[in-house]
Coordinates of N, CA, C and O and ligand atoms in Angstrom, one line a residue:
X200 N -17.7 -19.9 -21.8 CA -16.5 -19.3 -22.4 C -15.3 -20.1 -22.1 O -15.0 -20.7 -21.0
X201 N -14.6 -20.2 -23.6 CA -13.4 -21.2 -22.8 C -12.3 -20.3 -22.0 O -12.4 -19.1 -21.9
X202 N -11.6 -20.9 -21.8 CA -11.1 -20.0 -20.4 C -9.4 -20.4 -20.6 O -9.6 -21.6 -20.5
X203 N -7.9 -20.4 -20.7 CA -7.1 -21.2 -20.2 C -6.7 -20.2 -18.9 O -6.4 -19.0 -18.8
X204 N -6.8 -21.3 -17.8 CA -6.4 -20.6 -16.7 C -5.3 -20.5 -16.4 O -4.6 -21.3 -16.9
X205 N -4.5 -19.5 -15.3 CA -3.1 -19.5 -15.1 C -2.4 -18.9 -16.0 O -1.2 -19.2 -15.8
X206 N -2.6 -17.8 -17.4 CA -2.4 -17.3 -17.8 C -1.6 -16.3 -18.0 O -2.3 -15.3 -17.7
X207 N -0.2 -15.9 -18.3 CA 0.5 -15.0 -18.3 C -0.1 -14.0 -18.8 O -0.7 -14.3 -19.8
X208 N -0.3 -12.8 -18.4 CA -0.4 -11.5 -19.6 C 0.5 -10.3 -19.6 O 1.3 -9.9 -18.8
X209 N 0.3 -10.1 -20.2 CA 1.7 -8.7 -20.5 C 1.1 -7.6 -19.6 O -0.1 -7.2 -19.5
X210 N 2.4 -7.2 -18.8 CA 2.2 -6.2 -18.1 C 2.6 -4.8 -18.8 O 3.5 -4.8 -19.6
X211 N 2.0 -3.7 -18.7 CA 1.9 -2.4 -19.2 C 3.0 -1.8 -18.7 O 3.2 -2.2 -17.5
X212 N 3.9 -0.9 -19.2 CA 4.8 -0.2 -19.2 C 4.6 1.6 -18.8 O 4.0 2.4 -19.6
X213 N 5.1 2.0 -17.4 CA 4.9 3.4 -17.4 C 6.1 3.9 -18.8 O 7.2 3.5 -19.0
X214 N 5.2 5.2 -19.5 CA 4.3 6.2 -19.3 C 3.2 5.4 -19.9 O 3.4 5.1 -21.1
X215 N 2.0 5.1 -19.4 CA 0.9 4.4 -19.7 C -0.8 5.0 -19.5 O -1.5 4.7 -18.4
X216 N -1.3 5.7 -20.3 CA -2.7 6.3 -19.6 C -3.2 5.4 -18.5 O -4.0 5.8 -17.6
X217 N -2.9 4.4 -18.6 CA -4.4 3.4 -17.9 C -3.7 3.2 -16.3 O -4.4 3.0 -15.4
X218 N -2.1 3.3 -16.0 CA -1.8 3.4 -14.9 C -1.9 4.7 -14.1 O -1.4 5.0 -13.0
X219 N -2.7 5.5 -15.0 CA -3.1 6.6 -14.1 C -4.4 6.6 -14.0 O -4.8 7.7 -14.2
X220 N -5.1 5.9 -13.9 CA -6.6 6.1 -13.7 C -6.9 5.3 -12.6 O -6.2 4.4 -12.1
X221 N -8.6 6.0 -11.9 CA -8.9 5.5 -10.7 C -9.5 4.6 -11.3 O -10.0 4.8 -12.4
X222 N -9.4 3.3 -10.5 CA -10.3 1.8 -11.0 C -11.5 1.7 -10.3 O -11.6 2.3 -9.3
X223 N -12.5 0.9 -10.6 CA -13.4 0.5 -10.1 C -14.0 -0.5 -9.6 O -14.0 -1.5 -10.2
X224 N -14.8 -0.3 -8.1 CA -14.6 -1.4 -7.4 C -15.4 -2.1 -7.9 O -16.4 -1.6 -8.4
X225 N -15.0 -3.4 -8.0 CA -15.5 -4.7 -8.3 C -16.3 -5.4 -7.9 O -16.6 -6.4 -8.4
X226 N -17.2 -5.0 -6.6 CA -18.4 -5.9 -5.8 C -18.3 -7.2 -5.5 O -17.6 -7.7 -4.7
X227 N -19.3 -7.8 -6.5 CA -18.9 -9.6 -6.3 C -18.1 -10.2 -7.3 O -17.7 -9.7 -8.4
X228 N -17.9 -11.6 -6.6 CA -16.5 -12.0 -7.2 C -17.1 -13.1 -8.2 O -17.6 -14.1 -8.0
X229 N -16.9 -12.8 -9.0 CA -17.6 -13.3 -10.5 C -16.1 -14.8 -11.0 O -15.1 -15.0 -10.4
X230 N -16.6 -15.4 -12.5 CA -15.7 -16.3 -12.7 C -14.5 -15.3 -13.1 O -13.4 -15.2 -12.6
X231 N -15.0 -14.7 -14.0 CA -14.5 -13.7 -14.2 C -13.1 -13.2 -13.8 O -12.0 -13.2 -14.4
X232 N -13.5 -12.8 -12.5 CA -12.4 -11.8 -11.6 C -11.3 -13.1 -10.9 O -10.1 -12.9 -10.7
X233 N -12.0 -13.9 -10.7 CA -11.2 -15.3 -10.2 C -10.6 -15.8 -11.1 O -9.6 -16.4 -10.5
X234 N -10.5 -16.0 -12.3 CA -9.7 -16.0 -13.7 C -8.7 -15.3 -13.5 O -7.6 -15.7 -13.5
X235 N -9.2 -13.7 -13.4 CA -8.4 -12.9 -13.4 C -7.3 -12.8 -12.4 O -6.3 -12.1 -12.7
X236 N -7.3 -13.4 -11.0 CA -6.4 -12.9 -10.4 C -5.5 -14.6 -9.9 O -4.8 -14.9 -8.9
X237 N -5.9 -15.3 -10.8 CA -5.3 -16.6 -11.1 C -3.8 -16.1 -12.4 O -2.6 -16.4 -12.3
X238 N -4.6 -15.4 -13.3 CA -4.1 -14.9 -14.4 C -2.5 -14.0 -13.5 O -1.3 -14.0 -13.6
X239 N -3.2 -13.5 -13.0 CA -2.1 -12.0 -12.4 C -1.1 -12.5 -11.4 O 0.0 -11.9 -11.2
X240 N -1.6 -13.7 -10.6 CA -0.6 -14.6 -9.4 C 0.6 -15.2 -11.0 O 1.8 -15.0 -10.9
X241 N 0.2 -15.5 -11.6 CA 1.2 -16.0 -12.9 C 2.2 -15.4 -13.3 O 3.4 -15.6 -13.3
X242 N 1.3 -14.1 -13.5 CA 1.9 -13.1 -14.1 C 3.6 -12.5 -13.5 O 4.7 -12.3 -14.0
X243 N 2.9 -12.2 -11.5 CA 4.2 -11.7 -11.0 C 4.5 -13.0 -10.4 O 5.5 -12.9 -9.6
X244 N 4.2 -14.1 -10.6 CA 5.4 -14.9 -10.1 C 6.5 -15.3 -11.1 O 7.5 -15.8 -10.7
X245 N 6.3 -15.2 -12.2 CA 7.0 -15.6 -13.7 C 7.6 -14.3 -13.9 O 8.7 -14.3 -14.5
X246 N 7.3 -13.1 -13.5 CA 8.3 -12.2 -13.4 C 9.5 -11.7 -13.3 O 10.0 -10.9 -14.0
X247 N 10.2 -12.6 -11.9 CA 9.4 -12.1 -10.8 C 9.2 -10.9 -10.5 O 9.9 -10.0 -10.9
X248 N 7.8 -10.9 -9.3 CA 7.6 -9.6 -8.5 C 7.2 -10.3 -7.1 O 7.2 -11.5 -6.8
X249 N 7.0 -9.3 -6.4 CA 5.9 -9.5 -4.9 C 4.7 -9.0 -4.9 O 3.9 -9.2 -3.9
X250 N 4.2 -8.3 -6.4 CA 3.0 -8.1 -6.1 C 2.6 -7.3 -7.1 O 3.6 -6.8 -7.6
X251 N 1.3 -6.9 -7.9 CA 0.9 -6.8 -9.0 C -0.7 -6.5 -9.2 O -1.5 -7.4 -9.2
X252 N -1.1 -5.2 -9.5 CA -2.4 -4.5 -9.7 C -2.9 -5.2 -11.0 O -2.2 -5.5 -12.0
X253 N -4.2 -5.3 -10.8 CA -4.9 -5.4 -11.9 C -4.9 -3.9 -13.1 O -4.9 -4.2 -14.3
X254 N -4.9 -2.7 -12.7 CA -4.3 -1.4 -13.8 C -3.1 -1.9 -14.9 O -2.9 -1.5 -16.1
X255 N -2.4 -2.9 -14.1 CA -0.4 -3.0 -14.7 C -1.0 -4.5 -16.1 O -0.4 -4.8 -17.1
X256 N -2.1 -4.9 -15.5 CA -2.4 -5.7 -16.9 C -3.7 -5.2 -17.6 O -4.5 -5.9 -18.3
X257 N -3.9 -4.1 -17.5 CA -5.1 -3.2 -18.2 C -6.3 -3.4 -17.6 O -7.0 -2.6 -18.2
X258 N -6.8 -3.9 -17.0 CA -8.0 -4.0 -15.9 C -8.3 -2.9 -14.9 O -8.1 -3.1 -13.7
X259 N -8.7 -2.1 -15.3 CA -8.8 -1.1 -14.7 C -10.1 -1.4 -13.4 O -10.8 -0.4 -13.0
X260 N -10.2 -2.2 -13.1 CA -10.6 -2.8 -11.5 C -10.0 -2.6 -10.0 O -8.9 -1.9 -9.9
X261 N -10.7 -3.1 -8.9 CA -9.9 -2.5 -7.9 C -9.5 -3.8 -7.3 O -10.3 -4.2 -6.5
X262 N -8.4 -4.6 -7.4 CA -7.7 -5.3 -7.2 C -6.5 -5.9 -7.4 O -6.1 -6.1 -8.6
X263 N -5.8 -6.1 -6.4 CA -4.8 -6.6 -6.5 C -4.1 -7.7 -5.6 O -4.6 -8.2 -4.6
X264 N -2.6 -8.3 -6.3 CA -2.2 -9.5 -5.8 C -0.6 -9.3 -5.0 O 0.3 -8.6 -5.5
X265 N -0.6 -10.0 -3.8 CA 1.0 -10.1 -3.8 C 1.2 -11.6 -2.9 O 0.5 -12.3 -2.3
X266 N 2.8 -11.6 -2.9 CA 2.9 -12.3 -2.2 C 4.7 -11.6 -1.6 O 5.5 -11.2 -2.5
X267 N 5.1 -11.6 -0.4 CA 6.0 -10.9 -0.1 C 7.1 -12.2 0.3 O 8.1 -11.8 0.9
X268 N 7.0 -13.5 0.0 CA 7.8 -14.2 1.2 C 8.7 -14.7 -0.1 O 8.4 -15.5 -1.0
X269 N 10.0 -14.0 0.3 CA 11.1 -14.3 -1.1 C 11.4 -15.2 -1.1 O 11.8 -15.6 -2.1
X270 N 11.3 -16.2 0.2 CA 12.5 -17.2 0.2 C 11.9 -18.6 -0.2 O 11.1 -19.4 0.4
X271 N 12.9 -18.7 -1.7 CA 12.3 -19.7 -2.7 C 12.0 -21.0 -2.0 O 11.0 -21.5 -2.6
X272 N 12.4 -21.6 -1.0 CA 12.3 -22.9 -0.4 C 11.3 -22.8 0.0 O 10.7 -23.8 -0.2
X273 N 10.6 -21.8 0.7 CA 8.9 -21.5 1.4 C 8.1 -21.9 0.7 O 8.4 -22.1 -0.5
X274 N 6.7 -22.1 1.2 CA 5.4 -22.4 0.4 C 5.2 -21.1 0.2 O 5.5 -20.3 1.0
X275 N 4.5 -20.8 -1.1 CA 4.0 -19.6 -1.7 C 2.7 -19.5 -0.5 O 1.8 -20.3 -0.1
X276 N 3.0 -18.0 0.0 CA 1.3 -17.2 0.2 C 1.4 -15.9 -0.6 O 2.0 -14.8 -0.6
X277 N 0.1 -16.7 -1.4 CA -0.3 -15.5 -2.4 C -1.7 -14.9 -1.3 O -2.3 -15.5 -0.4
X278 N -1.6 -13.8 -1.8 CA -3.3 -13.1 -1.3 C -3.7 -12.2 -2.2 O -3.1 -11.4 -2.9
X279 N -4.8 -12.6 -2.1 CA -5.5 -10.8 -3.5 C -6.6 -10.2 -2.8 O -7.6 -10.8 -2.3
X280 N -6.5 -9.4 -2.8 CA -7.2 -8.2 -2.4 C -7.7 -7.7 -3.5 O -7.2 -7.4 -4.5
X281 N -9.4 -7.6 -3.0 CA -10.6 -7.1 -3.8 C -11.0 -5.8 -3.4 O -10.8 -5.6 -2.2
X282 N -11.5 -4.9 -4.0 CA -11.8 -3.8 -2.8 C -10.7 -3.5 -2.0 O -11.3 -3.7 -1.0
X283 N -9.9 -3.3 -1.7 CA -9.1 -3.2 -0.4 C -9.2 -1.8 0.0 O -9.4 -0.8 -0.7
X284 N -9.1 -1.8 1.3 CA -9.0 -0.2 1.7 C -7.8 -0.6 3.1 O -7.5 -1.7 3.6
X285 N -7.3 0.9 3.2 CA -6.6 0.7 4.5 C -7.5 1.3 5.8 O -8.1 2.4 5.7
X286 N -7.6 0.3 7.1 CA -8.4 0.5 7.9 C -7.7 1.4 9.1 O -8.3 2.2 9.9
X287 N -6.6 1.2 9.1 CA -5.8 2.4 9.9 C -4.4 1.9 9.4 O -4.2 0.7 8.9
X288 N -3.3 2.8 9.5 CA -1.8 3.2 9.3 C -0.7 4.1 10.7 O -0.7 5.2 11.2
X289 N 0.2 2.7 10.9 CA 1.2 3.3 11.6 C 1.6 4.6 11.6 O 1.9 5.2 10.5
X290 N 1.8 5.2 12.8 CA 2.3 6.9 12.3 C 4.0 6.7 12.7 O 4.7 7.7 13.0
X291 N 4.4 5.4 12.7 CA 6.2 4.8 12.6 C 6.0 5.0 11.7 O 4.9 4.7 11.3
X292 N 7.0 5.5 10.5 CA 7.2 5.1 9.1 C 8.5 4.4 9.0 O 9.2 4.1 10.0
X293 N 8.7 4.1 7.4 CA 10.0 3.1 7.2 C 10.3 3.2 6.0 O 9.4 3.1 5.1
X294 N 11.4 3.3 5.7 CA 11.6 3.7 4.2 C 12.1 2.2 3.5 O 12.6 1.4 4.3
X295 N 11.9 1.8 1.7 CA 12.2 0.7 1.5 C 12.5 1.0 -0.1 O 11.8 1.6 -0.9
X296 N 13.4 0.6 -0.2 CA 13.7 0.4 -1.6 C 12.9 -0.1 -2.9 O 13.4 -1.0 -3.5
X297 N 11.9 0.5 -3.2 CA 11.0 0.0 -4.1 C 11.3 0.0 -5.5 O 12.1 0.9 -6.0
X298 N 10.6 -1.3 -6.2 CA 10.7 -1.2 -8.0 C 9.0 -1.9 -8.1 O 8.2 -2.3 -7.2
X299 N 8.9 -1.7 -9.5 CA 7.5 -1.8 -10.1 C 7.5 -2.7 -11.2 O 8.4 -2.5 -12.0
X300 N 6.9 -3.3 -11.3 CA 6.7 -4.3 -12.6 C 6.5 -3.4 -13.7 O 6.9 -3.6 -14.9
X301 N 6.0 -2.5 -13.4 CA 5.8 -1.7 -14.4 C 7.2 -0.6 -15.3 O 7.4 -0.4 -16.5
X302 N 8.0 -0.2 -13.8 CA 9.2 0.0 -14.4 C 10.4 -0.8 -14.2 O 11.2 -0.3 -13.4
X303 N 10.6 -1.6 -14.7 CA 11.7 -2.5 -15.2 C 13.0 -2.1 -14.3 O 13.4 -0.9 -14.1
X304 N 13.5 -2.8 -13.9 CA 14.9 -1.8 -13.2 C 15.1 -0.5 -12.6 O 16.2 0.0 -12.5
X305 N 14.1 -0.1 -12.2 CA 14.1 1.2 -11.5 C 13.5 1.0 -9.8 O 12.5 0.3 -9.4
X306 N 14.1 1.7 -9.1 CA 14.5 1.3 -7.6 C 14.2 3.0 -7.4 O 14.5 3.9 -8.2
X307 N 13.8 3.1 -6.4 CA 13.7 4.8 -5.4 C 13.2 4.2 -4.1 O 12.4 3.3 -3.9
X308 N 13.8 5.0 -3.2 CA 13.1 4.8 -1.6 C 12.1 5.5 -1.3 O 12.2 6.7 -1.3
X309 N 11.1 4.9 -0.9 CA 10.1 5.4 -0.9 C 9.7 5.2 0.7 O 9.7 4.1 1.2
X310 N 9.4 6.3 1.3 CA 9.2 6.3 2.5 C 7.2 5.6 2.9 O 6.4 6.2 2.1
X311 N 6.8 4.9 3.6 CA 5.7 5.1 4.2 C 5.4 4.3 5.2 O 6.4 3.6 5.5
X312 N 3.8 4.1 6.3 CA 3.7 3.7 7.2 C 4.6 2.1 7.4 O 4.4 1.3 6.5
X313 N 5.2 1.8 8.2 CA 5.6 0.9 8.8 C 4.4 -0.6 8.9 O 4.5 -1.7 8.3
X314 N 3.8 -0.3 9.4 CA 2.5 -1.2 9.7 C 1.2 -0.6 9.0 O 0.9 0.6 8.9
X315 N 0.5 -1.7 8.5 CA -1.1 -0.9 8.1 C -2.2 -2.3 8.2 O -2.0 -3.5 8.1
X316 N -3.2 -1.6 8.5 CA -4.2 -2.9 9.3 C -4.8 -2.6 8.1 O -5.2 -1.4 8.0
X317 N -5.2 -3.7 6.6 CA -6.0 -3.7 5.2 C -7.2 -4.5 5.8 O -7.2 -5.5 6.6
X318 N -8.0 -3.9 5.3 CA -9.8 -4.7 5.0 C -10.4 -4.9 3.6 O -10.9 -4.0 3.0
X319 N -10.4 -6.1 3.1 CA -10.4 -6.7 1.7 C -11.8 -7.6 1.8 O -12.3 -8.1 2.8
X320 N -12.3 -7.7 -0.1 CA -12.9 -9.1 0.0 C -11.8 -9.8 -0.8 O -10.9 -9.4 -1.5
X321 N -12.1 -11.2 -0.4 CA -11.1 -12.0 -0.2 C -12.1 -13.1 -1.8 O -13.3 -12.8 -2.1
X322 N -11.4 -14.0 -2.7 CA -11.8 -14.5 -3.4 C -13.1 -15.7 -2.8 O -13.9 -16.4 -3.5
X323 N -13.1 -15.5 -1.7 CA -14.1 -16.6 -0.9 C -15.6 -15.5 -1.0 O -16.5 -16.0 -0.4
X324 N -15.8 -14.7 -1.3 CA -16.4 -13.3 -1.3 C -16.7 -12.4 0.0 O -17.3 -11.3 0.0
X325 N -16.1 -13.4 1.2 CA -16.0 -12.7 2.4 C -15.1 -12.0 3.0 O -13.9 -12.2 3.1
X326 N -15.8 -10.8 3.7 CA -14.8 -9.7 4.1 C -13.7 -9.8 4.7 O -14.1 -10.1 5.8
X327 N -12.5 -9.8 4.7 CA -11.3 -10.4 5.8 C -10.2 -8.9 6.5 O -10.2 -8.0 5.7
X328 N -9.8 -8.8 7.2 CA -8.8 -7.6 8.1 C -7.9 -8.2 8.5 O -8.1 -9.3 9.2
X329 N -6.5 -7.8 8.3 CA -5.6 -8.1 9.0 C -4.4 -7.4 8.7 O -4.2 -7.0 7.5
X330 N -3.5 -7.1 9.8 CA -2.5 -6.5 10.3 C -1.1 -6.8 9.2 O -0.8 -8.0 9.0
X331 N -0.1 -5.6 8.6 CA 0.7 -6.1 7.4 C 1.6 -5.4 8.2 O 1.3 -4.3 8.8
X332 N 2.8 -6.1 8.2 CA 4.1 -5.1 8.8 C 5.3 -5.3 7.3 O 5.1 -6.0 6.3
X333 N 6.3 -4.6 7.6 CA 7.3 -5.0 6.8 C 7.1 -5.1 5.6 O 6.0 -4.6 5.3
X334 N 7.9 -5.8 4.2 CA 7.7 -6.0 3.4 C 6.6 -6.1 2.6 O 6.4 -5.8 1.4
X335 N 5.8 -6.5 3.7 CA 4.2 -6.5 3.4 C 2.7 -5.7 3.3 O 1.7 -5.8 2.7
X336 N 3.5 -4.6 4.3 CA 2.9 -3.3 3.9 C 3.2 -2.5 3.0 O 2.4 -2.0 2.2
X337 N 4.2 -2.4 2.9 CA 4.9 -1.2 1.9 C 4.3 -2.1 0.6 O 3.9 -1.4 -0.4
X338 N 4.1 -3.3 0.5 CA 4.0 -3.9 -1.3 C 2.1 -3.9 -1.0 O 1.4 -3.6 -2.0
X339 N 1.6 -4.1 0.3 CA -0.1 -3.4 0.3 C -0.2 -2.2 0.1 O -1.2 -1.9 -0.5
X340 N 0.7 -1.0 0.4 CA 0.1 -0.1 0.3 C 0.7 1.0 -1.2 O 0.1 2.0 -1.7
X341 N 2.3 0.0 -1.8 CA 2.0 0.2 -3.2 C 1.4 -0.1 -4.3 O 1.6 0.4 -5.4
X342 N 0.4 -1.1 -4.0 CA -0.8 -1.6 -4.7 C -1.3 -1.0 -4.9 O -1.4 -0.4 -6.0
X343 N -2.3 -0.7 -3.4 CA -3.3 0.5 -3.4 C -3.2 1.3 -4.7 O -3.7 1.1 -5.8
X344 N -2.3 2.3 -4.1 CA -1.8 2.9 -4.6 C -2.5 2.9 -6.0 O -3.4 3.7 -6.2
X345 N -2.1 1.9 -7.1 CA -2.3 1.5 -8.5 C -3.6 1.7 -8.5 O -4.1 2.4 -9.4
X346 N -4.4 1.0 -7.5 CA -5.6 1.4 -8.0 C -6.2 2.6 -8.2 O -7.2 2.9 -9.0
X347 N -5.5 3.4 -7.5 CA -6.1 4.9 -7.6 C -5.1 5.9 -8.4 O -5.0 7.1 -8.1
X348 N -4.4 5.4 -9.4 CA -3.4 5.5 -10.5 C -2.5 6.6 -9.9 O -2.4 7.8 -10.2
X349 N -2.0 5.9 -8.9 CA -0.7 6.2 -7.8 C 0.5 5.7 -8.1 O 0.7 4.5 -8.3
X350 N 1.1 6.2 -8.2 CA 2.7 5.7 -8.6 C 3.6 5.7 -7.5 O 3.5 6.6 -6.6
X351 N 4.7 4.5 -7.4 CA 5.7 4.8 -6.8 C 6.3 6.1 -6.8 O 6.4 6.9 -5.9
X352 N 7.1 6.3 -8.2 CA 7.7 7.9 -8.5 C 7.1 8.8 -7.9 O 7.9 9.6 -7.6
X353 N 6.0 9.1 -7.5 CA 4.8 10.0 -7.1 C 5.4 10.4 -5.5 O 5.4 11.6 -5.0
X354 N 5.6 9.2 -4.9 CA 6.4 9.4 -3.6 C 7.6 10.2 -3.6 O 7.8 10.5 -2.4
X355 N 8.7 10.6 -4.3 CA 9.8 10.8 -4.4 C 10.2 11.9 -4.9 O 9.6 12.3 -5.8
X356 N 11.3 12.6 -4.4 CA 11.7 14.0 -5.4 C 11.9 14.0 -6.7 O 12.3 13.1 -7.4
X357 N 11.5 15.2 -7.0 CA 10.8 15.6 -8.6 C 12.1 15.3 -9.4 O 11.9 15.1 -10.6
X358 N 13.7 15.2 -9.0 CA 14.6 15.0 -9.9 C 14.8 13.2 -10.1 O 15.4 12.6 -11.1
X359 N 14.3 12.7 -9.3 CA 14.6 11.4 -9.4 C 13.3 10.6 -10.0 O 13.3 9.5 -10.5
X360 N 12.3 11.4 -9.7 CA 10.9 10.9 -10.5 C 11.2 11.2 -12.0 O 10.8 10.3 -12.8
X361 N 12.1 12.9 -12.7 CA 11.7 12.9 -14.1 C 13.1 11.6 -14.7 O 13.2 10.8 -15.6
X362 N 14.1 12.0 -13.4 CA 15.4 10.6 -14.0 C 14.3 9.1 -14.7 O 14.2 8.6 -15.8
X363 N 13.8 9.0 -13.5 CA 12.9 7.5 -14.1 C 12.4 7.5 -15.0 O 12.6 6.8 -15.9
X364 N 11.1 8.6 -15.2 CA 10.0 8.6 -16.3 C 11.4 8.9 -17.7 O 11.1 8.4 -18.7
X365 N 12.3 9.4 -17.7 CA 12.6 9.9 -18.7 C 13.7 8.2 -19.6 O 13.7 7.8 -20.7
X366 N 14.3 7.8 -18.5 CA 14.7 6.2 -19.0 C 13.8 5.3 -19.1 O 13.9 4.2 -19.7
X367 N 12.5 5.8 -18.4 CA 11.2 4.3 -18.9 C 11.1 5.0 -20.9 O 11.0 4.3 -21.9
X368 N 11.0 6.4 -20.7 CA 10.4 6.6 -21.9 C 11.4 5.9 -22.9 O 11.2 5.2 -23.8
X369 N 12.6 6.3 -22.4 CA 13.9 5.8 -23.6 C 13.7 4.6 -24.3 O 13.7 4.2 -25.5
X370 N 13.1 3.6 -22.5 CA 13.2 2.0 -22.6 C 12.2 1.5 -23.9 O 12.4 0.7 -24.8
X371 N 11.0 2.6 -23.7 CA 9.8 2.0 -24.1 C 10.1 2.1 -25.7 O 9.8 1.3 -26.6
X372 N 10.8 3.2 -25.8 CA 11.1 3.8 -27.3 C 12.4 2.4 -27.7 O 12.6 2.2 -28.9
X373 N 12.5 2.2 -27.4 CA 13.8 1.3 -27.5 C 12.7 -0.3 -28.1 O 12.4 -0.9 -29.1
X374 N 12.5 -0.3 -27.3 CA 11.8 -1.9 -27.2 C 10.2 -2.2 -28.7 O 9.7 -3.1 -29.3
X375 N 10.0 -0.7 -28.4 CA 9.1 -0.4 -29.6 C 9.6 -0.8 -31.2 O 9.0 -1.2 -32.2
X376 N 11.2 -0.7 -31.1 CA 11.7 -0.3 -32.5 C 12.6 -1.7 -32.3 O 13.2 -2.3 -33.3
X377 N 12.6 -2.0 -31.5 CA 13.3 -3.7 -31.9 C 12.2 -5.0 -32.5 O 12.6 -6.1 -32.8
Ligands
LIG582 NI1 3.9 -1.3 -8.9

């Protein structure tokens, strides 16, 4: 199959059926899936983002990509997480200002664990664990999240969840008709 790799694809817009669905896990790491999360590192860095489900480009799979280190002078670390699960979660929490690729300019604080120790397969197909604090948890554990068609808004009180859903729908309606 020909392939172009490094691929932008359009990311999906909430209110979207497919960002609510549970995905499925993916096992082994085929060309396939390594396409794909070549594809999706493209995706949120040309965005930008810090990080980016396979659900948000219609792949309803259990994986996802980020990379949290803003500061443009640094070498990129990307990581993708296959399978991921969380293996335990700080009972410190920490609240952070989150936005979604998915909704465009929309920010809510979303409170959760501080620290979370993730267990992934890694694109090498071997299992890897390790300890996420800071920026880094909170964008692991809003991933997750996606895969099990979890929303940011989902975290947040119900007047500021319908405020958002109700300007995504505006946006979407908007963007439709241009
Ligand atoms: Ni998101």
């Amino acid at each position: 199959m020909a392939y172009l790799p490094r691929m932008t694809r359009p990311i999906l817009l909430f209110p979207d059926p497919r960002l609510r669905k549970t995905c499925a896990p993916v096992g082994r790491i085929t060309p396939e899936i390594e396409a794909l999360a070549a594809d999706m590192l493209a995706t949120m860095y040309s965005a930008p983002g810090v990080g980016l489900a396979a659900p948000q480009v219609g792949v309803l799979s259990r994986l996802f990509v980020m990379d949290c280190n803003k500061d443009p002078d640094a070498p990129r670390e990307p990581v993708v997480m296959v399978d991921p699960e969380v293996v335990s979660a700080s009972e410190v929490l920490n609240a952070y200002e989150e936005g979604c690729l998915s909704f465009p300019d929309q920010y809510a604080e979303v409170t959760r664990p501080v620290e979370v120790r993730m267990r992934w397969t890694g694109l090498d197909g071997k299992l890897h664990e390790r300890d996420f604090d800071g920026l880094w948890a909170t964008c692991a554990q809003h991933e997750l999240d996606h895969l099990n068609g979890r929303l940011f808004i989902d975290h947040i009180g119900p007047m500021k969840r319908q405020m958002i859903a109700r300007r995504m729908t505006k946006m979407k309606r908007e963007l439709a008709r241009a």
